[in-house]
Tab-separated table of C-alpha atoms in Angstrom:
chain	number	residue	atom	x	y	z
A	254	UNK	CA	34.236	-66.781	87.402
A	255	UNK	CA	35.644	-65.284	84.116
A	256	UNK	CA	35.580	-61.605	83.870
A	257	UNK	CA	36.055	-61.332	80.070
A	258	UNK	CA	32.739	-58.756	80.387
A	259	UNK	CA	34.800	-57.054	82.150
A	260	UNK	CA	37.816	-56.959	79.674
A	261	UNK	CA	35.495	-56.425	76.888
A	262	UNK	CA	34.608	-52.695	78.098
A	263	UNK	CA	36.711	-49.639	76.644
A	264	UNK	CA	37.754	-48.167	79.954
A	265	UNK	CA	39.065	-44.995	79.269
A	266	UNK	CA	42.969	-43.627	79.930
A	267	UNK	CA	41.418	-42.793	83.715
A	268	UNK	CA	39.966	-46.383	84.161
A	269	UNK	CA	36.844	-45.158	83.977
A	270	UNK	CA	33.554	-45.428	81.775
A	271	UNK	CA	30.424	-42.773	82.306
A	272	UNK	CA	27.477	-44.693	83.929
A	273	UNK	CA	23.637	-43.848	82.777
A	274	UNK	CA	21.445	-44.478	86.141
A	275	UNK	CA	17.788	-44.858	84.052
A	276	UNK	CA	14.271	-45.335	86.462
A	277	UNK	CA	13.339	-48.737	85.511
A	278	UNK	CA	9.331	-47.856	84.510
A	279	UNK	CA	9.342	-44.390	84.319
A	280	UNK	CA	12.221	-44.410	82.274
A	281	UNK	CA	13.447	-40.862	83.732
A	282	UNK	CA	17.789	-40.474	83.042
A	283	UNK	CA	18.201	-39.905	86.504
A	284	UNK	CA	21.987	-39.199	87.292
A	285	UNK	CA	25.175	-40.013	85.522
A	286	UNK	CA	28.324	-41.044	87.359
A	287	UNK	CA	31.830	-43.346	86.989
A	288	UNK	CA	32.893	-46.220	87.106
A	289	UNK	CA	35.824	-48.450	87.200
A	290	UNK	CA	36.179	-52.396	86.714
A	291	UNK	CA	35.752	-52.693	90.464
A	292	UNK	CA	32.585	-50.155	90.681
A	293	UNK	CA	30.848	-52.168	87.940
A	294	UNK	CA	32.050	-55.646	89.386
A	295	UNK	CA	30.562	-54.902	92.702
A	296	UNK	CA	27.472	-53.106	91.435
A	297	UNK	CA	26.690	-56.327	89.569
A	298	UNK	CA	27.563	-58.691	92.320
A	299	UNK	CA	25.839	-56.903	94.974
A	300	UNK	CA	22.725	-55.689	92.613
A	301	UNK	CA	23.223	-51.939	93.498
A	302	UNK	CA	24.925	-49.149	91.810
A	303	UNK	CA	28.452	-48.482	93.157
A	304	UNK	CA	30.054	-45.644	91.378
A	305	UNK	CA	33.263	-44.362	91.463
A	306	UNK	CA	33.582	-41.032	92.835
A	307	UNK	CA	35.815	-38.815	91.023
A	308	UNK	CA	36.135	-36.446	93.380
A	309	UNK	CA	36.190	-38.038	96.785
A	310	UNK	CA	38.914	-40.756	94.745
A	311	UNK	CA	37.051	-43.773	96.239
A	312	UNK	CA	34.022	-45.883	95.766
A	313	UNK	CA	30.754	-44.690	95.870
A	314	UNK	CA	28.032	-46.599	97.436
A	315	UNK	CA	25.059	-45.032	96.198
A	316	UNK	CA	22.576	-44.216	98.781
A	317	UNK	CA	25.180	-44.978	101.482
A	318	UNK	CA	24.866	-42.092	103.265
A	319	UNK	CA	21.032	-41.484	102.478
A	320	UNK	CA	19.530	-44.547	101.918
A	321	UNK	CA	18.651	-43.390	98.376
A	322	UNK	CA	20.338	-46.788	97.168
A	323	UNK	CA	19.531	-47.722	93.573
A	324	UNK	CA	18.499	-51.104	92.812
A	325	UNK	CA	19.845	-53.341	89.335
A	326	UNK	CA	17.192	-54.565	86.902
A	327	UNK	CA	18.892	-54.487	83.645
A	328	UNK	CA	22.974	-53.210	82.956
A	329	UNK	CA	23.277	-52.474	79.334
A	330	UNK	CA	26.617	-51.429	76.753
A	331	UNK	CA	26.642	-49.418	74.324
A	332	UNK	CA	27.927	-50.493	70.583
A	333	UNK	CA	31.464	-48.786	71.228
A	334	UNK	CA	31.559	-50.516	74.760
A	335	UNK	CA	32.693	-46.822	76.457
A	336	UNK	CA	29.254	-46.541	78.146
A	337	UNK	CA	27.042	-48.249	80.386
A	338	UNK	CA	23.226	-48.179	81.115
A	339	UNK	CA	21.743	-49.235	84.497
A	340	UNK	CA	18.026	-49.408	84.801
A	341	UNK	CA	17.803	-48.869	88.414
A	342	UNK	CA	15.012	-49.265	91.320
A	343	UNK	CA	15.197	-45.518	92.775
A	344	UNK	CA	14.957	-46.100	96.496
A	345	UNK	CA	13.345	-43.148	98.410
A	346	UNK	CA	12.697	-41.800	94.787
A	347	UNK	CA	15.332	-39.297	94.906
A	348	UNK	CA	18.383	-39.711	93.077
A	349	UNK	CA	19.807	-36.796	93.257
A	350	UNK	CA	22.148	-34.590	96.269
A	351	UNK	CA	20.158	-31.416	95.955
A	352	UNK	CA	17.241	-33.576	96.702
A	353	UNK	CA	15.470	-33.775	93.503
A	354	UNK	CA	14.013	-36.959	91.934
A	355	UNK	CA	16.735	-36.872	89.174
A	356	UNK	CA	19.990	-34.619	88.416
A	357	UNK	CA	18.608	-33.138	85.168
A	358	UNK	CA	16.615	-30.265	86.639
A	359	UNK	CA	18.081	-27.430	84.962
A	360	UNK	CA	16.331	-26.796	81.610
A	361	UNK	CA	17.568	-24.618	78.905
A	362	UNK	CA	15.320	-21.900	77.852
A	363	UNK	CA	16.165	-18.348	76.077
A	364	UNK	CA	19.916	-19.319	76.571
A	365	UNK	CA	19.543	-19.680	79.995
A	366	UNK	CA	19.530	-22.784	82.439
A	367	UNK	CA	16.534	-22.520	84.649
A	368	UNK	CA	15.952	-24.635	87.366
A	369	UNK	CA	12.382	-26.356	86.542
A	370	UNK	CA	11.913	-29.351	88.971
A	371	UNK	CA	11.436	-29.459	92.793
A	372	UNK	CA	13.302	-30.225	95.490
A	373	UNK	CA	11.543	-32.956	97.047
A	374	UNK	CA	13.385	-33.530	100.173
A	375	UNK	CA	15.819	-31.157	101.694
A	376	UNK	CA	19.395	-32.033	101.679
A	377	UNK	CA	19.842	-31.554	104.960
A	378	UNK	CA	17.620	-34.104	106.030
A	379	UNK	CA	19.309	-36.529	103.913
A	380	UNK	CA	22.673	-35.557	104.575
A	381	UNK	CA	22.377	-35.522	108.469
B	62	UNK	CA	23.592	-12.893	72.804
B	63	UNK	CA	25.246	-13.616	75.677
B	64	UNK	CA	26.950	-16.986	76.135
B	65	UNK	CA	26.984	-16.896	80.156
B	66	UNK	CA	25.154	-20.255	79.163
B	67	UNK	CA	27.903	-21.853	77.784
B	68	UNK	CA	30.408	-20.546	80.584
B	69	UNK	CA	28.401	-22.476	83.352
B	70	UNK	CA	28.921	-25.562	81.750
B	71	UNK	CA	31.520	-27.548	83.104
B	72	UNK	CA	33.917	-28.760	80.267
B	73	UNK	CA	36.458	-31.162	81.013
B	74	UNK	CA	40.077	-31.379	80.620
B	75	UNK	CA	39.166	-31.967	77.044
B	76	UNK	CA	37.056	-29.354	76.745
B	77	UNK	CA	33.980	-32.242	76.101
B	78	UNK	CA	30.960	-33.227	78.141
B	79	UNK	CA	29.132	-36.217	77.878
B	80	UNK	CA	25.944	-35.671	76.439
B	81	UNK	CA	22.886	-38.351	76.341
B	82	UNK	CA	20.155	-38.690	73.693
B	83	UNK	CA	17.201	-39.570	74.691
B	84	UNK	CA	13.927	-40.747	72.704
B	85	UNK	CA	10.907	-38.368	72.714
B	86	UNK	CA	8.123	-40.096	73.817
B	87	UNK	CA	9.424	-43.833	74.306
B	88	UNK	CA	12.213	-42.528	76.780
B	89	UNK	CA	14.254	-44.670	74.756
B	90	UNK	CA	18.109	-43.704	76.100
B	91	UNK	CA	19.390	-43.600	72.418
B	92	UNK	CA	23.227	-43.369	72.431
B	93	UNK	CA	25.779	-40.901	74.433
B	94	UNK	CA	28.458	-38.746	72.812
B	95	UNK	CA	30.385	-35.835	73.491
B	96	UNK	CA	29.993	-32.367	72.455
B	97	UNK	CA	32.470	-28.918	72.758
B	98	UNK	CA	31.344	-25.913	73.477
B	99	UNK	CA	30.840	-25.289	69.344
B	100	UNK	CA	28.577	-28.511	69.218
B	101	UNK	CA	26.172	-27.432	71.866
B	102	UNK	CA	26.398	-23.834	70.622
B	103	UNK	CA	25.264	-25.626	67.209
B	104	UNK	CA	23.042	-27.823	68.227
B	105	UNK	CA	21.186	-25.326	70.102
B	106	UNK	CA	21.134	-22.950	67.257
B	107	UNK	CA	20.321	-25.139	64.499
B	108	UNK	CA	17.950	-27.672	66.203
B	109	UNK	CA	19.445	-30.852	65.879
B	110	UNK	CA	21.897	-32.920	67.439
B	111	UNK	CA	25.788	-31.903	66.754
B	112	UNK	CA	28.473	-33.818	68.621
B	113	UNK	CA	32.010	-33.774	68.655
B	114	UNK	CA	33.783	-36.913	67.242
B	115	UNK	CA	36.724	-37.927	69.357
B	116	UNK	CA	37.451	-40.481	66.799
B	117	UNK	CA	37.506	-38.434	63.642
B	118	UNK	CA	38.726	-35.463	65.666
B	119	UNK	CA	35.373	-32.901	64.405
B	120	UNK	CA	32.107	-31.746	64.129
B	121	UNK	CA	29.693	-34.427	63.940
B	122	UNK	CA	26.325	-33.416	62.876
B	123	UNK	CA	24.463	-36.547	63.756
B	124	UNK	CA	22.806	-37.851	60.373
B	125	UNK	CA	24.749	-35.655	57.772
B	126	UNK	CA	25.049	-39.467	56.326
B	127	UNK	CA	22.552	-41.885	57.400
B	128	UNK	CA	19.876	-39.020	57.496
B	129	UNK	CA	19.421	-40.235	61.002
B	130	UNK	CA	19.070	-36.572	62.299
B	131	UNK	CA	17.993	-35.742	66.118
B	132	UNK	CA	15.507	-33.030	66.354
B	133	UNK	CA	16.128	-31.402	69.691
B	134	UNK	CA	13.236	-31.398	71.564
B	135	UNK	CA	14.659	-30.188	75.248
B	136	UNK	CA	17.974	-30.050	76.980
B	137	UNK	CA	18.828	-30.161	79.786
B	138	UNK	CA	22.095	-29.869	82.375
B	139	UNK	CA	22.516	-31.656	85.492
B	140	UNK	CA	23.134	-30.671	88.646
B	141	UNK	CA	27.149	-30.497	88.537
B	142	UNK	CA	26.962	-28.746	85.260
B	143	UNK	CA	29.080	-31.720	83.359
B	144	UNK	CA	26.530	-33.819	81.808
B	145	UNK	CA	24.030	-32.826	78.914
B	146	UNK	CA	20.997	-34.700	78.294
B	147	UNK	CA	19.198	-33.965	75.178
B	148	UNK	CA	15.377	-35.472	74.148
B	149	UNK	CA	15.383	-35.481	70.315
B	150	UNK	CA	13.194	-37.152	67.652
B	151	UNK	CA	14.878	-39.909	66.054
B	152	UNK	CA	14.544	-39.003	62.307
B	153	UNK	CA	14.762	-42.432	60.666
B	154	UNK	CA	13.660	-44.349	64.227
B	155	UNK	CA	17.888	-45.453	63.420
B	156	UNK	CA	20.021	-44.060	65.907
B	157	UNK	CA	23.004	-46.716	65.940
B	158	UNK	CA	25.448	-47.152	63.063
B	159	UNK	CA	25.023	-50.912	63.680
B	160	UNK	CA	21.723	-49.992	62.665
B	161	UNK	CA	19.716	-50.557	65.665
B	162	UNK	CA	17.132	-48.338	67.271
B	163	UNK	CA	19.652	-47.187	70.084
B	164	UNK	CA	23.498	-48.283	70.959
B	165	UNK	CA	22.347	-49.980	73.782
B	166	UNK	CA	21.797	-53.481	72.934
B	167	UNK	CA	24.221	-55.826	74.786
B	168	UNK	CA	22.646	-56.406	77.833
B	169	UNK	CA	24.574	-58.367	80.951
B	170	UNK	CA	23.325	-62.062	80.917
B	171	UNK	CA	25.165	-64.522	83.175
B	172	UNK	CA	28.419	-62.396	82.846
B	173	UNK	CA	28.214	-61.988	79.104
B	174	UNK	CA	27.277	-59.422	76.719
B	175	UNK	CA	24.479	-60.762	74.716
B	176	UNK	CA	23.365	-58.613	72.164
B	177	UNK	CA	19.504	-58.249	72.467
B	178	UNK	CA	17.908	-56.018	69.961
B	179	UNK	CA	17.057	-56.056	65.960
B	180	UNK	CA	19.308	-54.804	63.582
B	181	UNK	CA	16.351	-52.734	61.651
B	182	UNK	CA	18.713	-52.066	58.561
B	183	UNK	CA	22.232	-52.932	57.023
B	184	UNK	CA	25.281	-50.515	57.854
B	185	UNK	CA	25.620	-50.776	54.655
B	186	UNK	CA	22.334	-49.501	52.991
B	187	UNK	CA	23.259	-46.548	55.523
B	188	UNK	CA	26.337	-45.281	54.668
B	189	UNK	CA	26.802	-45.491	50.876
């Protein structure tokens, strides 16, 4: 198989390219996160989002640890090929590690960030 | 007014986080750029979307050309404090200099980047 898609991306001077997780149907942003050529390789051949964790220095399995694996429908790139879209399948309907449906909870009001969305499922639960 | 705001953000080595626009309304994920702490401080301030070009190494108020201007609706800040995600109205339904309704059009087909969505008006009727 030819991987000129993959050549085609501008990875950045880290290998990596900012990933846009978006909830196929509702359409929510849910979580952005890295990847390199392998993340977005594997993510495509195995049909769920594999990140690469900046952090921890590895691959990132999304939903490995609690289940809350995200499902491909659609991978999109942007017209300066630096940034990709997923539409995902939200498994458990939580995307994100404080265990909120999505990582963009805080809200800015009055030049403050206020936290405006529940926590659905507590982390501890998910994290066990 | 304090900018304790601005402090919790967490700006990268470049002093830029990513920050995503997204479509009032349709949900539309529009385009992602990057914004200093000056651009959000603007943006905030005056209402509409102000980025930081990379390429051109400045402010970028988003439409001071095209009059494709982003009215800031919301914004918010995710979870690790690195990622921005603004909902705007897309003055001119135009946000891609291609002259698409958002940058992402190529969508993965087969291994290949196909590009998927109308062109609603020449670059160069645009930018004059």
């Amino acid at each position: 198989m030819s991987d000129n898609w993959l050549d085609e991306i501008q990875w950045g001077a880290d290998g990596l390219v900012p990933a846009i997780a978006q909830e196929a149907g509702s359409g929510t942003v849910l979580m952005v996160a890295w990847m390199n050529r392998e993340a977005l390789a594997l993510t495509v051949r195995e049909g769920r989002a594999i990140y690469w964790s900046r952090s921890r220095g590895k691959l990132w399995r999304k939903g490995e640890e609690s289940g809350h694996v995200q499902l491909i429908k659609d991978v999109r790139l942007d017209c300066d090929n630096d940034v990709v879209l997923l539409t995902v399948e939200q498994q458990g309907g939580i995307a994100c590690h404080t265990g909120r449906h999505n990582c963009f909870f805080k809200q800015l009001r009055d030049e403050a960030w206020v936290s405006v969305d529940p926590v659905l499922k507590d982390p501890q639960q998910i994290y066990r």
